[in-house]
Short mmCIF file of C-alpha atoms in Angstrom, two decimals:
data_model
loop_
_atom_site.label_atom_id
_atom_site.label_comp_id
_atom_site.label_asym_id
_atom_site.label_seq_id
_atom_site.Cartn_x
_atom_site.Cartn_y
_atom_site.Cartn_z
CA MET E 153 22.22 3.65 6.64
CA THR E 154 20.55 6.12 4.13
CA ALA E 155 22.62 9.10 3.64
CA TYR E 156 21.60 12.26 5.18
CA GLN E 157 20.90 15.09 3.04
CA PRO E 158 20.78 18.71 4.35
CA PRO E 159 17.46 20.43 3.79
CA GLY E 160 17.50 22.68 0.83
CA ALA E 161 15.06 23.33 -2.12
CA PRO E 162 12.41 20.43 -1.63
CA ARG E 163 12.35 17.65 -4.11
CA ARG E 164 9.11 17.38 -5.95
CA ASP E 165 9.45 13.68 -6.86
CA GLY E 166 8.85 10.87 -4.36
CA TYR E 167 8.29 11.52 -0.71
CA ASP E 168 9.97 11.11 2.76
CA ALA E 169 8.69 9.21 5.73
CA VAL E 170 8.84 10.29 9.42
CA VAL E 171 8.15 7.60 11.80
CA LEU E 172 7.46 8.59 15.56
CA ALA E 173 8.61 5.61 17.65
CA GLY E 174 9.79 7.11 20.99
CA GLY E 175 6.65 7.39 23.08
CA ALA E 176 6.40 6.25 26.62
CA ALA E 177 3.65 3.61 26.07
CA ARG E 178 2.12 4.05 29.56
CA ARG E 179 -0.98 1.96 28.60
CA LEU E 180 1.26 -0.80 27.86
CA GLY E 181 2.91 -0.45 31.23
CA GLY E 182 6.03 1.19 29.67
CA ALA E 183 6.63 -1.72 27.50
CA ASP E 184 8.98 -1.22 24.29
CA LYS E 185 6.01 -0.83 22.08
CA PRO E 186 7.65 -0.36 18.71
CA GLY E 187 9.35 -3.78 19.38
CA VAL E 188 6.32 -5.67 20.39
CA ARG E 189 5.78 -8.48 17.76
CA VAL E 190 2.48 -8.88 15.85
CA GLY E 191 2.50 -11.83 13.41
CA GLY E 192 6.37 -12.56 14.16
CA ARG E 193 7.28 -8.82 13.25
CA ALA E 194 7.99 -5.91 15.33
CA LEU E 195 5.32 -3.16 15.12
CA LEU E 196 7.96 -0.81 13.91
CA ASP E 197 9.20 -3.05 11.20
CA ARG E 198 5.63 -3.50 10.00
CA VAL E 199 5.18 0.20 9.60
CA LEU E 200 8.72 0.56 7.86
CA ALA E 201 7.57 -2.07 5.18
CA ALA E 202 4.61 0.13 4.49
CA CYS E 203 6.79 3.10 3.62
CA ALA E 204 9.47 1.16 1.96
CA ASP E 205 9.52 3.12 -1.23
CA ALA E 206 10.21 6.40 0.59
CA ASP E 207 13.32 8.16 -0.61
CA THR E 208 14.26 8.75 2.90
CA THR E 209 12.76 7.21 6.08
CA VAL E 210 13.63 8.83 9.47
CA VAL E 211 12.66 7.19 12.63
CA VAL E 212 12.48 9.54 15.80
CA ALA E 213 13.59 7.25 18.65
CA ALA E 214 16.82 5.69 20.12
CA PRO E 215 18.40 3.59 17.40
CA ARG E 216 17.59 -0.13 17.31
CA PRO E 217 17.89 -2.80 14.73
CA THR E 218 15.38 -2.76 11.88
CA THR E 219 14.64 -4.63 8.82
CA ARG E 220 15.72 -1.86 6.47
CA PRO E 221 18.15 0.87 6.71
CA VAL E 222 16.73 4.18 8.21
CA VAL E 223 18.00 7.50 9.38
CA TRP E 224 17.74 8.09 13.05
CA ALA E 225 16.73 11.24 14.76
CA ARG E 226 15.83 12.35 18.41
CA GLU E 227 13.87 15.17 19.87
CA GLU E 228 15.33 17.49 22.50
CA PRO E 229 14.89 16.83 25.18
CA PRO E 230 14.08 13.23 24.67
CA GLY E 231 10.51 12.70 25.70
CA ALA E 232 9.32 16.37 24.59
CA GLY E 233 6.31 15.05 22.92
CA PRO E 234 5.01 14.32 19.37
CA VAL E 235 5.38 17.81 17.94
CA ALA E 236 8.93 18.13 19.07
CA ALA E 237 9.57 14.59 17.71
CA LEU E 238 8.04 15.52 14.30
CA GLU E 239 10.27 18.57 14.02
CA ALA E 240 13.33 16.46 14.72
CA GLY E 241 12.32 13.97 12.04
CA LEU E 242 11.30 16.65 9.50
CA SER E 243 14.50 18.26 9.85
CA ARG E 244 16.14 15.29 8.20
CA THR E 245 13.88 15.32 5.13
CA THR E 246 14.20 17.00 1.87
CA ALA E 247 11.16 16.02 -0.27
CA ALA E 248 8.24 18.37 -0.86
CA ASP E 249 5.73 15.61 0.80
CA ALA E 250 6.17 13.65 3.76
CA VAL E 251 4.25 10.74 5.21
CA VAL E 252 4.16 10.98 8.91
CA LEU E 253 3.46 7.72 10.77
CA SER E 254 3.24 6.30 14.28
CA ALA E 255 5.15 3.07 15.00
CA ASP E 256 2.03 0.91 16.31
CA LEU E 257 0.12 0.47 13.05
CA PRO E 258 0.02 -3.32 12.56
CA PHE E 259 -2.32 -3.31 9.38
CA LEU E 260 -0.91 -0.32 7.60
CA THR E 261 0.16 -1.09 4.04
CA GLU E 262 1.99 0.33 0.97
CA ARG E 263 -1.40 0.68 -0.67
CA THR E 264 -2.79 3.05 2.11
CA VAL E 265 0.44 5.15 2.03
CA ARG E 266 0.00 5.56 -1.73
CA ARG E 267 -3.65 6.43 -1.18
CA LEU E 268 -2.62 9.25 1.26
CA LEU E 269 -0.21 10.62 -1.24
CA ASP E 270 -2.49 10.50 -4.05
CA ALA E 271 -5.22 12.36 -2.05
CA LEU E 272 -2.76 14.98 -1.03
CA ARG E 273 -1.50 15.48 -4.68
CA ALA E 274 -4.92 15.48 -6.28
CA SER E 275 -6.04 18.44 -4.00
CA ASP E 276 -4.90 21.80 -2.94
CA ALA E 277 -4.72 20.71 0.67
CA GLU E 278 -1.72 20.81 2.88
CA GLY E 279 -2.34 17.36 4.32
CA ALA E 280 -4.16 14.02 3.69
CA VAL E 281 -5.22 12.29 7.08
CA LEU E 282 -6.60 8.99 7.64
CA THR E 283 -9.83 8.79 9.65
CA ASP E 284 -10.78 5.88 12.07
CA PRO E 285 -14.02 4.08 12.16
CA GLU E 286 -15.49 6.70 14.10
CA GLY E 287 -14.52 9.56 11.57
CA ARG E 288 -11.82 10.85 13.96
CA ASP E 289 -8.53 12.26 12.42
CA GLN E 290 -5.24 10.16 12.81
CA PRO E 291 -2.72 12.91 12.24
CA LEU E 292 -0.06 10.26 12.70
CA VAL E 293 -1.41 8.41 9.69
CA ALA E 294 -1.12 11.04 7.10
CA ALA E 295 0.73 12.61 4.27
CA TYR E 296 1.64 16.33 4.48
CA ARG E 297 3.28 18.98 2.45
CA THR E 298 6.51 19.62 4.35
CA ALA E 299 6.54 23.48 3.60
CA ALA E 300 3.13 23.69 5.62
CA LEU E 301 4.45 21.45 8.41
CA ARG E 302 7.50 23.70 8.81
CA ARG E 303 5.41 26.96 8.75
CA GLU E 304 3.20 25.59 11.51
CA LEU E 305 6.20 24.43 13.52
CA ALA E 306 7.88 27.84 13.29
CA ARG E 307 4.63 29.46 14.39
CA LEU E 308 4.08 27.27 17.44
CA THR E 309 7.78 27.76 18.39
CA THR E 310 7.46 31.29 18.37
CA ALA E 311 3.96 31.36 20.12
CA HIS E 312 5.02 28.87 23.04
CA ALA E 313 8.88 29.55 23.17
CA GLY E 314 9.39 25.97 22.14
CA LEU E 315 7.59 22.86 21.34
CA THR E 316 7.98 20.63 24.53
CA GLY E 317 4.79 18.97 25.71
CA LEU E 318 2.53 20.44 22.90
CA PRO E 319 -0.34 18.03 21.61
CA LEU E 320 -0.28 17.17 18.05
CA ARG E 321 -3.79 18.84 17.37
CA ARG E 322 -2.21 22.16 18.03
CA LEU E 323 -0.17 21.63 14.98
CA VAL E 324 -2.66 20.21 12.47
CA ALA E 325 -5.37 22.69 13.44
CA GLY E 326 -3.37 25.22 11.35
CA LEU E 327 -3.43 23.05 8.27
CA ASP E 328 -5.96 22.63 5.37
CA LEU E 329 -6.60 18.88 5.50
CA THR E 330 -8.46 16.34 3.14
CA ARG E 331 -9.45 13.04 4.50
CA ILE E 332 -9.61 9.54 3.52
CA SER E 333 -11.03 6.32 5.46
CA ASP E 334 -9.55 3.06 6.09
CA PRO E 335 -10.90 1.36 9.19
CA VAL E 336 -8.28 -1.34 9.17
CA ALA E 337 -5.18 0.60 8.49
CA SER E 338 -6.06 3.26 11.15
CA PHE E 339 -6.07 0.52 13.81
CA ASP E 340 -3.34 1.38 16.27
CA CYS E 341 -2.04 -0.58 19.25
CA ASP E 342 -2.44 1.48 22.62
CA THR E 343 -3.20 -1.46 25.03
CA TRP E 344 -2.40 -5.19 25.36
CA GLY E 345 -6.04 -5.68 24.38
CA ASP E 346 -5.39 -4.12 21.09
CA ILE E 347 -2.14 -6.24 20.64
CA ALA E 348 -4.26 -9.34 21.25
CA ALA E 349 -6.84 -8.15 18.74
CA ALA E 350 -4.22 -7.54 16.01
CA ARG E 351 -2.53 -10.98 16.69
CA SER E 352 -5.95 -12.72 16.52
CA ARG E 353 -6.81 -10.80 13.33
CA ILE E 354 -3.69 -11.94 11.32
CA ARG E 355 -4.36 -15.49 12.13
CA GLU E 356 -7.76 -15.44 10.42
CA HIS E 357 -7.91 -17.66 7.24
CA GLY E 358 -8.10 -14.74 4.83
CA HIS E 359 -4.83 -13.05 6.24
CA VAL E 360 -2.60 -15.82 7.67
CA LEU E 361 -0.83 -16.74 4.56
CA ASP E 362 0.23 -13.20 3.36
CA GLU E 363 1.14 -12.34 6.89
CA TRP E 364 3.38 -15.58 7.31
CA ILE E 365 5.19 -14.89 3.82
CA SER E 366 5.78 -11.33 4.96
CA ALA E 367 7.30 -12.39 8.27
CA VAL E 368 9.52 -14.95 6.66
CA LYS E 369 10.76 -12.58 4.10
CA ASP E 370 11.63 -9.99 7.00
CA GLU E 371 13.42 -12.74 9.08
CA LEU E 372 15.51 -13.87 5.98
CA GLY E 373 16.00 -10.37 4.69
CA ILE E 374 14.34 -11.20 1.40
CA ASP E 375 12.99 -8.16 -0.63
CA LEU E 376 11.16 -10.16 -3.42
CA ASP E 377 7.57 -10.22 -4.59
CA VAL E 378 6.70 -13.33 -6.25
CA ASP E 379 3.35 -14.92 -7.32
CA THR E 380 2.54 -17.06 -4.35
CA GLY E 381 -0.23 -18.68 -6.32
CA VAL E 382 2.22 -20.21 -8.79
CA LEU E 383 4.20 -21.73 -5.84
CA LEU E 384 1.20 -23.14 -4.17
CA ASP E 385 -0.09 -24.76 -7.49
CA LEU E 386 3.37 -26.22 -7.85
CA ALA E 387 3.31 -27.57 -4.24
CA ARG E 388 0.03 -29.10 -5.03
CA ASP E 389 1.14 -30.74 -8.18
CA ALA E 390 4.35 -32.23 -6.46
CA ALA E 391 2.28 -33.43 -3.62
CA HIS E 392 -0.27 -34.96 -5.83
CA GLY E 393 1.78 -36.34 -8.66
CA VAL E 394 4.99 -37.54 -6.63
CA ALA E 395 4.49 -37.64 -2.88
CA ARG E 396 3.37 -35.30 -0.21
CA PRO E 397 7.10 -34.53 1.23
CA ALA E 398 7.81 -33.53 -2.55
CA ALA E 399 5.77 -30.38 -2.08
CA PRO E 400 8.08 -28.37 0.45
CA LEU E 401 11.34 -29.77 -1.06
CA THR E 402 10.24 -28.78 -4.66
CA THR E 403 9.47 -25.21 -3.59
CA PHE E 404 12.74 -24.95 -1.88
CA LEU E 405 14.75 -26.32 -4.85
CA VAL E 406 12.79 -23.69 -6.96
CA GLY E 407 13.76 -20.90 -4.79
CA TYR E 408 17.40 -22.14 -4.68
CA ALA E 409 17.44 -22.36 -8.45
CA ALA E 410 16.27 -18.66 -8.74
CA ALA E 411 18.66 -17.60 -6.41
CA GLN E 412 21.55 -19.55 -8.31
CA ALA E 413 20.53 -17.94 -11.59
CA LYS E 414 20.65 -14.34 -9.61
CA GLY E 415 17.13 -13.68 -10.87
CA GLY E 416 14.10 -12.06 -9.38
CA PRO E 417 10.29 -12.87 -9.60
CA GLU E 418 10.80 -13.89 -13.23
CA ALA E 419 13.44 -16.46 -12.40
CA VAL E 420 11.09 -17.85 -9.80
CA ALA E 421 8.13 -18.30 -12.18
CA GLU E 422 10.37 -19.83 -14.77
CA ALA E 423 11.71 -22.37 -12.38
CA ALA E 424 8.41 -23.06 -10.94
CA ARG E 425 6.99 -23.60 -14.49
CA LYS E 426 9.74 -26.23 -15.24
CA ALA E 427 9.18 -28.05 -11.84
CA ALA E 428 5.42 -28.07 -12.44
CA ALA E 429 5.87 -29.50 -15.89
CA LEU E 430 8.23 -32.18 -14.45
CA ALA E 431 5.59 -32.88 -11.78
CA LEU E 432 2.94 -33.44 -14.38
CA ARG E 433 5.13 -35.61 -16.65
CA TRP E 434 5.95 -37.75 -13.47
CA ALA E 435 2.16 -38.04 -12.72
CA GLU E 436 1.52 -39.12 -16.30
CA GLU E 437 4.13 -41.88 -16.21
CA ASP E 438 2.28 -43.24 -13.10
CA ALA E 439 -0.95 -43.21 -14.81
CA ALA E 440 0.48 -44.95 -17.85
CA GLU E 441 1.77 -47.79 -15.79
CA ASP E 442 -1.61 -48.35 -14.33
CA ARG E 443 -3.12 -48.79 -17.80
CA PRO E 444 -3.08 -52.45 -19.31
CA GLY E 445 -0.54 -52.95 -22.08
CA ALA E 446 1.43 -49.85 -21.10
CA GLY E 447 4.98 -50.04 -22.40
#
């Protein structure tokens, strides 16, 4: 688990992430929404992957298994609403900027998180918020200056003698915001229809391979980005030049060789290069034997 650092002077480098994952999910019949799987991965884990480079990631919910270490926090009392949950999560952060996310965003990516941070830092605004296809603000897909959030939380606490039950719009209404649009990343899962739509989308031809690789990496606990094009080319060469079953076995052996070498993406690429060259030599020998007079 990431070590908790008590709040002090905000750090200017990096960012922290606060993920709100404790809602009642009434429109899902009270189901455990953060644990619902889309593309073989829990919604919460998909969101955690999008903010994997955060210095500290705080999840406001009852603790549960996750694919990467996080800090857990809980609003008091539990179920007190998103503003109270945000305060609980923010109390465990120290960075000058915080990305605030809900746990039901199946298509959120690191690229979108970085766009939000870049938009915030390139302006004098106090927050950068994603908008949905209708132009509505999504305050739980946003990057904020933590000092501004703490200021507004203190103001609301004084005005309402606490934060229980307050809607999030009361908090963001006092912030100077800039906005960016991302119709895909802003898609959230409030109903079973939304879940079905998300599951259908990731099985489309243009998405399914990346989704499958991400799901396998999560399942196996692998944090390694490799050039999948190289591996696919290797599988093709092995299938065509040797035999179809050689494709999966060769890619497995390449991964095993890279692991034995204790290498990263470069070790995978080097092992794939050697195996591809071998497959081509193998195919050339077959071609030579087909030619008259081949020795």
